[in-house]
Amino acid sequence: MKRTIGFLIGMALMIATPAAAHFQMIYTPEAALTSGGELDLKLVFCHPFEAGHTMDMGKPLEFFMVHKEQKTDLMKDLKPITWMSETNSGAAWEAKVKARKMGDFVFCLVPEPYFESKEDAYIQQITKVIVNNAGMPTDWDAAVGLPAEIVALDKPYALWTGNVFRGVVLGDGKPVPNAEIEVEYLNHPPVPGKNTFQKEPLVVAPQDAFVTMTIKADANGQFCFGIPKAGWWGFAALGVGPMDKYKGKENSQDAVIWVKAVDMK
């Protein structure tokens, strides 16, 4: 189920370009709320470290929230937007969702597969992000049942800079041994109130390998990553879902999770 030779050839053809990875985002400014309220969620398929090319999203297949094991369909709350990157504009989505009760709110997105012409293949990044209100843990460590999913082993909204984040990669509900996981930092945080990234990066990578970092899960599908800087971090386990074909072409069904770290002050 890993990205196979077609993807590797495609990547080889792009060797002259920076090594940024595709990343599906569900963005909201804060992961740990103190009093709850209305969340402004942005669903963008992008290259988060460099604020590079934004890929057009079709209408998501599923978008929902899990709170205290109760699932709420959020498809009716989605509105189309145009997202501006440093190089182009792309079709994206937004939603305003109330999160006023105490506990965890697990937001899950199953996007329409995206056709990457340079790879002659589809990419479908099934993504989740977990927001907590008032510190009471409820749902953060439970599998939602997505075909491709990363289940957190550390609270993804309660990480100090320098902590590690651990997770387990699941494909069709089962651990995926030795899964390949790409890691990127949201280096150009979105500008509040605007559908764009800030122009100035937070850090400068010394070399392309630091833009998209690659780690591997162990034989039990578990991984661990030390977080060097505050902010949002994305983890994408590649090709771990069961749907490896779409419309007659190769499909990489990836599992994505976003976590946020904060500095000790």
mmCIF file of C-alpha atoms in Angstrom:
data_model
loop_
_atom_site.group_PDB
_atom_site.id
_atom_site.type_symbol
_atom_site.label_atom_id
_atom_site.label_comp_id
_atom_site.label_asym_id
_atom_site.label_seq_id
_atom_site.Cartn_x
_atom_site.Cartn_y
_atom_site.Cartn_z
ATOM 1 C CA MET A 1 0.000 0.000 0.000
ATOM 2 C CA LYS A 2 3.037 2.273 0.115
ATOM 3 C CA ARG A 3 3.540 4.787 -2.630
ATOM 4 C CA THR A 4 5.002 2.628 -5.351
ATOM 5 C CA ILE A 5 7.151 2.968 -8.429
ATOM 6 C CA GLY A 6 4.800 5.424 -10.150
ATOM 7 C CA PHE A 7 5.131 7.882 -7.290
ATOM 8 C CA LEU A 8 8.889 7.358 -7.109
ATOM 9 C CA ILE A 9 9.278 8.107 -10.809
ATOM 10 C CA GLY A 10 7.171 11.210 -10.398
ATOM 11 C CA MET A 11 9.259 12.395 -7.527
ATOM 12 C CA ALA A 12 12.425 11.763 -9.515
ATOM 13 C CA LEU A 13 11.084 13.965 -12.301
ATOM 14 C CA MET A 14 10.607 16.738 -9.752
ATOM 15 C CA ILE A 15 14.112 16.397 -8.314
ATOM 16 C CA ALA A 16 15.045 19.940 -9.336
ATOM 17 C CA THR A 17 12.235 21.376 -7.220
ATOM 18 C CA PRO A 18 12.288 21.865 -3.447
ATOM 19 C CA ALA A 19 11.435 18.751 -1.439
ATOM 20 C CA ALA A 20 8.152 20.045 -0.021
ATOM 21 C CA ALA A 21 5.401 17.503 0.538
ATOM 22 C CA HIS A 22 1.697 17.747 -0.127
ATOM 23 C CA PHE A 23 -0.140 18.240 3.147
ATOM 24 C CA GLN A 24 -3.862 18.413 3.771
ATOM 25 C CA MET A 25 -4.524 20.879 6.576
ATOM 26 C CA ILE A 26 -7.406 21.462 8.936
ATOM 27 C CA TYR A 27 -6.239 24.720 10.469
ATOM 28 C CA THR A 28 -7.499 26.651 13.438
ATOM 29 C CA PRO A 29 -5.265 28.996 15.446
ATOM 30 C CA GLU A 30 -5.519 27.284 18.852
ATOM 31 C CA ALA A 31 -5.662 23.628 19.830
ATOM 32 C CA ALA A 32 -6.133 24.151 23.578
ATOM 33 C CA LEU A 33 -9.040 26.451 24.442
ATOM 34 C CA THR A 34 -9.794 27.819 27.899
ATOM 35 C CA SER A 35 -13.442 28.798 27.449
ATOM 36 C CA GLY A 36 -14.594 27.371 24.128
ATOM 37 C CA GLY A 37 -16.465 29.230 21.436
ATOM 38 C CA GLU A 38 -16.808 29.259 17.686
ATOM 39 C CA LEU A 39 -13.887 27.770 15.765
ATOM 40 C CA ASP A 40 -12.847 29.106 12.381
ATOM 41 C CA LEU A 41 -11.566 26.053 10.487
ATOM 42 C CA LYS A 42 -9.681 26.251 7.196
ATOM 43 C CA LEU A 43 -9.346 23.167 5.003
ATOM 44 C CA VAL A 44 -6.415 23.697 2.638
ATOM 45 C CA PHE A 45 -4.294 21.281 0.561
ATOM 46 C CA CYS A 46 -0.889 22.897 0.492
ATOM 47 C CA HIS A 47 2.852 22.831 1.131
ATOM 48 C CA PRO A 48 2.979 24.194 4.686
ATOM 49 C CA PHE A 49 6.700 24.728 5.210
ATOM 50 C CA GLU A 50 7.193 26.935 2.166
ATOM 51 C CA ALA A 51 3.636 28.263 1.691
ATOM 52 C CA GLY A 52 4.083 26.969 -1.840
ATOM 53 C CA HIS A 53 1.640 25.721 -4.453
ATOM 54 C CA THR A 54 -1.912 25.270 -3.159
ATOM 55 C CA MET A 55 -3.742 22.344 -4.741
ATOM 56 C CA ASP A 56 -7.406 22.706 -5.698
ATOM 57 C CA MET A 57 -9.708 20.746 -3.411
ATOM 58 C CA GLY A 58 -12.944 19.229 -4.649
ATOM 59 C CA LYS A 59 -15.891 19.052 -2.288
ATOM 60 C CA PRO A 60 -14.900 16.791 0.622
ATOM 61 C CA LEU A 61 -16.461 13.357 0.785
ATOM 62 C CA GLU A 62 -16.824 13.581 4.571
ATOM 63 C CA PHE A 63 -16.236 16.241 7.203
ATOM 64 C CA PHE A 64 -17.339 15.528 10.726
ATOM 65 C CA MET A 65 -16.606 16.040 14.415
ATOM 66 C CA VAL A 66 -16.442 13.521 17.261
ATOM 67 C CA HIS A 67 -17.106 14.765 20.804
ATOM 68 C CA LYS A 68 -17.570 12.364 23.713
ATOM 69 C CA GLU A 69 -17.915 9.532 21.181
ATOM 70 C CA GLN A 70 -20.783 11.323 19.432
ATOM 71 C CA LYS A 71 -20.302 11.980 15.726
ATOM 72 C CA THR A 72 -21.673 15.176 14.153
ATOM 73 C CA ASP A 73 -21.791 15.659 10.385
ATOM 74 C CA LEU A 74 -20.331 19.059 9.447
ATOM 75 C CA MET A 75 -20.754 18.907 5.673
ATOM 76 C CA LYS A 76 -23.560 21.490 5.783
ATOM 77 C CA ASP A 77 -21.183 23.951 7.464
ATOM 78 C CA LEU A 78 -18.602 23.906 4.652
ATOM 79 C CA LYS A 79 -18.216 26.950 2.443
ATOM 80 C CA PRO A 80 -15.874 27.257 -0.547
ATOM 81 C CA ILE A 81 -13.017 29.753 -0.336
ATOM 82 C CA THR A 82 -9.988 30.688 -2.394
ATOM 83 C CA TRP A 83 -6.660 30.248 -0.630
ATOM 84 C CA MET A 84 -3.632 32.314 -1.646
ATOM 85 C CA SER A 85 -0.176 30.790 -1.393
ATOM 86 C CA GLU A 86 3.137 32.409 -2.236
ATOM 87 C CA THR A 87 2.833 31.136 -5.815
ATOM 88 C CA ASN A 88 -0.849 30.701 -6.725
ATOM 89 C CA SER A 89 -4.422 30.522 -5.526
ATOM 90 C CA GLY A 90 -6.376 27.322 -4.983
ATOM 91 C CA ALA A 91 -9.843 26.084 -4.111
ATOM 92 C CA ALA A 92 -10.245 25.347 -0.413
ATOM 93 C CA TRP A 93 -12.992 25.211 2.235
ATOM 94 C CA GLU A 94 -13.837 26.761 5.552
ATOM 95 C CA ALA A 95 -16.303 26.051 8.354
ATOM 96 C CA LYS A 96 -17.349 27.794 11.534
ATOM 97 C CA VAL A 97 -18.115 25.255 14.249
ATOM 98 C CA LYS A 98 -19.198 25.742 17.855
ATOM 99 C CA ALA A 99 -17.054 24.013 20.480
ATOM 100 C CA ARG A 100 -18.397 25.221 23.809
ATOM 101 C CA LYS A 101 -18.689 22.050 25.869
ATOM 102 C CA MET A 102 -15.750 20.710 27.856
ATOM 103 C CA GLY A 103 -13.631 17.988 26.304
ATOM 104 C CA ASP A 104 -12.017 16.999 23.027
ATOM 105 C CA PHE A 105 -13.356 17.825 19.581
ATOM 106 C CA VAL A 106 -11.902 15.531 16.902
ATOM 107 C CA PHE A 107 -12.307 17.035 13.445
ATOM 108 C CA CYS A 108 -11.999 14.556 10.575
ATOM 109 C CA LEU A 109 -11.776 15.228 6.848
ATOM 110 C CA VAL A 110 -12.057 12.671 4.056
ATOM 111 C CA PRO A 111 -11.211 14.681 0.940
ATOM 112 C CA GLU A 112 -11.897 13.795 -2.626
ATOM 113 C CA PRO A 113 -8.730 12.175 -4.085
ATOM 114 C CA TYR A 114 -6.518 14.781 -5.755
ATOM 115 C CA PHE A 115 -5.020 13.984 -9.161
ATOM 116 C CA GLU A 116 -1.333 14.879 -9.188
ATOM 117 C CA SER A 117 -0.503 15.093 -12.874
ATOM 118 C CA LYS A 118 3.261 15.077 -12.252
ATOM 119 C CA GLU A 119 2.893 11.665 -10.671
ATOM 120 C CA ASP A 120 -0.021 10.462 -12.881
ATOM 121 C CA ALA A 121 -1.676 9.284 -9.703
ATOM 122 C CA TYR A 122 -4.121 10.331 -6.996
ATOM 123 C CA ILE A 123 -3.435 11.399 -3.422
ATOM 124 C CA GLN A 124 -6.095 11.258 -0.715
ATOM 125 C CA GLN A 125 -4.964 12.581 2.640
ATOM 126 C CA ILE A 126 -7.474 11.648 5.334
ATOM 127 C CA THR A 127 -6.857 14.234 8.016
ATOM 128 C CA LYS A 128 -7.748 14.918 11.606
ATOM 129 C CA VAL A 129 -7.000 17.555 14.192
ATOM 130 C CA ILE A 130 -8.016 17.542 17.835
ATOM 131 C CA VAL A 131 -9.071 20.660 19.753
ATOM 132 C CA ASN A 132 -9.617 20.580 23.510
ATOM 133 C CA ASN A 133 -11.749 22.874 25.599
ATOM 134 C CA ALA A 134 -11.035 23.489 29.295
ATOM 135 C CA GLY A 135 -8.494 20.699 29.721
ATOM 136 C CA MET A 136 -10.854 17.764 30.201
ATOM 137 C CA PRO A 137 -9.652 14.831 28.036
ATOM 138 C CA THR A 138 -12.318 12.749 26.307
ATOM 139 C CA ASP A 139 -11.610 11.487 22.786
ATOM 140 C CA TRP A 140 -7.992 12.278 21.853
ATOM 141 C CA ASP A 141 -6.609 8.722 22.098
ATOM 142 C CA ALA A 142 -9.460 6.811 20.458
ATOM 143 C CA ALA A 143 -9.485 5.618 16.865
ATOM 144 C CA VAL A 144 -12.271 7.189 14.851
ATOM 145 C CA GLY A 145 -12.451 4.323 12.365
ATOM 146 C CA LEU A 146 -11.026 6.100 9.335
ATOM 147 C CA PRO A 147 -9.547 3.884 6.580
ATOM 148 C CA ALA A 148 -6.191 5.604 7.110
ATOM 149 C CA GLU A 149 -5.594 7.108 10.542
ATOM 150 C CA ILE A 150 -2.931 8.184 13.011
ATOM 151 C CA VAL A 151 -4.008 7.649 16.613
ATOM 152 C CA ALA A 152 -2.222 9.883 19.111
ATOM 153 C CA LEU A 153 -0.307 8.352 22.014
ATOM 154 C CA ASP A 154 0.322 11.835 23.498
ATOM 155 C CA LYS A 155 -2.287 14.563 23.775
ATOM 156 C CA PRO A 156 -1.810 16.409 20.483
ATOM 157 C CA TYR A 157 -3.002 19.719 21.948
ATOM 158 C CA ALA A 158 -0.901 19.626 25.151
ATOM 159 C CA LEU A 159 2.705 19.550 23.990
ATOM 160 C CA TRP A 160 5.487 21.762 25.253
ATOM 161 C CA THR A 161 8.302 22.600 22.881
ATOM 162 C CA GLY A 162 10.870 19.836 23.342
ATOM 163 C CA ASN A 163 8.289 17.153 24.139
ATOM 164 C CA VAL A 164 7.929 14.193 21.843
ATOM 165 C CA PHE A 165 4.794 13.338 19.939
ATOM 166 C CA ARG A 166 4.023 9.647 19.547
ATOM 167 C CA GLY A 167 1.382 8.007 17.430
ATOM 168 C CA VAL A 168 0.373 4.725 15.887
ATOM 169 C CA VAL A 169 -0.380 4.412 12.186
ATOM 170 C CA LEU A 170 -3.495 2.450 11.272
ATOM 171 C CA GLY A 171 -4.557 1.194 7.852
ATOM 172 C CA ASP A 172 -8.057 -0.252 7.685
ATOM 173 C CA GLY A 173 -8.005 -0.289 11.487
ATOM 174 C CA LYS A 174 -4.781 -2.269 11.874
ATOM 175 C CA PRO A 175 -1.249 -1.074 12.753
ATOM 176 C CA VAL A 176 0.958 -0.544 9.704
ATOM 177 C CA PRO A 177 4.510 -1.844 10.338
ATOM 178 C CA ASN A 178 7.363 0.371 9.153
ATOM 179 C CA ALA A 179 5.054 3.034 7.727
ATOM 180 C CA GLU A 180 6.821 5.963 6.082
ATOM 181 C CA ILE A 181 5.811 9.261 7.684
ATOM 182 C CA GLU A 182 6.505 12.743 6.364
ATOM 183 C CA VAL A 183 6.715 15.585 8.880
ATOM 184 C CA GLU A 184 6.392 19.294 8.121
ATOM 185 C CA TYR A 185 6.256 22.458 10.171
ATOM 186 C CA LEU A 186 3.638 25.127 9.447
ATOM 187 C CA ASN A 187 6.313 27.677 8.737
ATOM 188 C CA HIS A 188 4.031 30.415 7.394
ATOM 189 C CA PRO A 189 1.047 30.552 9.772
ATOM 190 C CA PRO A 190 -2.188 31.792 8.189
ATOM 191 C CA VAL A 191 -2.940 35.490 8.558
ATOM 192 C CA PRO A 192 -5.904 35.987 10.933
ATOM 193 C CA GLY A 193 -9.050 36.962 9.039
ATOM 194 C CA LYS A 194 -7.494 36.327 5.634
ATOM 195 C CA ASN A 195 -7.271 33.215 3.472
ATOM 196 C CA THR A 196 -3.528 33.314 3.012
ATOM 197 C CA PHE A 197 -0.229 32.497 4.698
ATOM 198 C CA GLN A 198 1.987 35.134 6.259
ATOM 199 C CA LYS A 199 4.855 35.980 3.924
ATOM 200 C CA GLU A 200 7.722 35.816 6.412
ATOM 201 C CA PRO A 201 8.795 32.297 7.425
ATOM 202 C CA LEU A 202 9.335 31.462 11.075
ATOM 203 C CA VAL A 203 12.502 29.473 10.311
ATOM 204 C CA VAL A 204 14.874 28.927 7.403
ATOM 205 C CA ALA A 205 15.764 25.368 6.437
ATOM 206 C CA PRO A 206 19.488 24.823 5.861
ATOM 207 C CA GLN A 207 18.771 22.212 3.168
ATOM 208 C CA ASP A 208 15.783 20.564 1.448
ATOM 209 C CA ALA A 209 15.863 17.505 3.710
ATOM 210 C CA PHE A 210 14.833 19.775 6.584
ATOM 211 C CA VAL A 211 11.723 21.001 4.753
ATOM 212 C CA THR A 212 9.993 17.636 4.669
ATOM 213 C CA MET A 213 11.468 15.306 7.248
ATOM 214 C CA THR A 214 10.917 11.569 6.940
ATOM 215 C CA ILE A 215 10.628 9.132 9.810
ATOM 216 C CA LYS A 216 9.563 5.497 10.012
ATOM 217 C CA ALA A 217 7.147 3.670 12.256
ATOM 218 C CA ASP A 218 8.359 0.549 14.043
ATOM 219 C CA ALA A 219 7.097 -2.989 13.603
ATOM 220 C CA ASN A 220 3.968 -2.116 15.598
ATOM 221 C CA GLY A 221 3.165 0.969 13.544
ATOM 222 C CA GLN A 222 4.287 3.317 16.318
ATOM 223 C CA PHE A 223 6.464 6.381 15.826
ATOM 224 C CA CYS A 224 8.018 9.116 17.935
ATOM 225 C CA PHE A 225 9.139 12.633 16.970
ATOM 226 C CA GLY A 226 10.842 15.250 19.125
ATOM 227 C CA ILE A 227 9.296 18.686 18.596
ATOM 228 C CA PRO A 228 11.968 21.385 18.308
ATOM 229 C CA LYS A 229 9.800 24.498 17.929
ATOM 230 C CA ALA A 230 6.420 25.838 18.977
ATOM 231 C CA GLY A 231 3.615 25.844 16.433
ATOM 232 C CA TRP A 232 1.684 23.396 14.310
ATOM 233 C CA TRP A 233 3.329 20.193 13.042
ATOM 234 C CA GLY A 234 1.847 17.853 10.425
ATOM 235 C CA PHE A 235 2.450 14.106 10.184
ATOM 236 C CA ALA A 236 1.475 12.205 7.020
ATOM 237 C CA ALA A 237 1.746 8.415 6.873
ATOM 238 C CA LEU A 238 1.978 7.603 3.178
ATOM 239 C CA GLY A 239 -0.122 5.038 1.371
ATOM 240 C CA VAL A 240 -1.353 3.247 4.481
ATOM 241 C CA GLY A 241 -5.054 3.067 3.591
ATOM 242 C CA PRO A 242 -6.634 0.188 1.657
ATOM 243 C CA MET A 243 -7.857 2.162 -1.376
ATOM 244 C CA ASP A 244 -4.776 2.047 -3.584
ATOM 245 C CA LYS A 245 -6.645 2.614 -6.887
ATOM 246 C CA TYR A 246 -8.985 5.401 -7.976
ATOM 247 C CA LYS A 247 -10.444 5.898 -11.419
ATOM 248 C CA GLY A 248 -8.029 3.331 -12.788
ATOM 249 C CA LYS A 249 -4.912 5.010 -11.443
ATOM 250 C CA GLU A 250 -2.717 4.599 -8.408
ATOM 251 C CA ASN A 251 -4.045 6.252 -5.258
ATOM 252 C CA SER A 252 -1.999 6.999 -2.157
ATOM 253 C CA GLN A 253 -4.455 6.964 0.724
ATOM 254 C CA ASP A 254 -2.515 8.770 3.450
ATOM 255 C CA ALA A 255 -3.243 9.360 7.139
ATOM 256 C CA VAL A 256 -2.576 12.907 8.415
ATOM 257 C CA ILE A 257 -2.683 14.381 11.899
ATOM 258 C CA TRP A 258 -1.771 17.891 13.072
ATOM 259 C CA VAL A 259 -0.443 18.659 16.539
ATOM 260 C CA LYS A 260 0.491 21.916 18.238
ATOM 261 C CA ALA A 261 3.337 22.659 20.631
ATOM 262 C CA VAL A 262 3.747 25.770 22.789
ATOM 263 C CA ASP A 263 6.747 27.333 24.516
ATOM 264 C CA MET A 264 7.175 27.280 28.299
ATOM 265 C CA LYS A 265 7.159 30.894 29.462
#
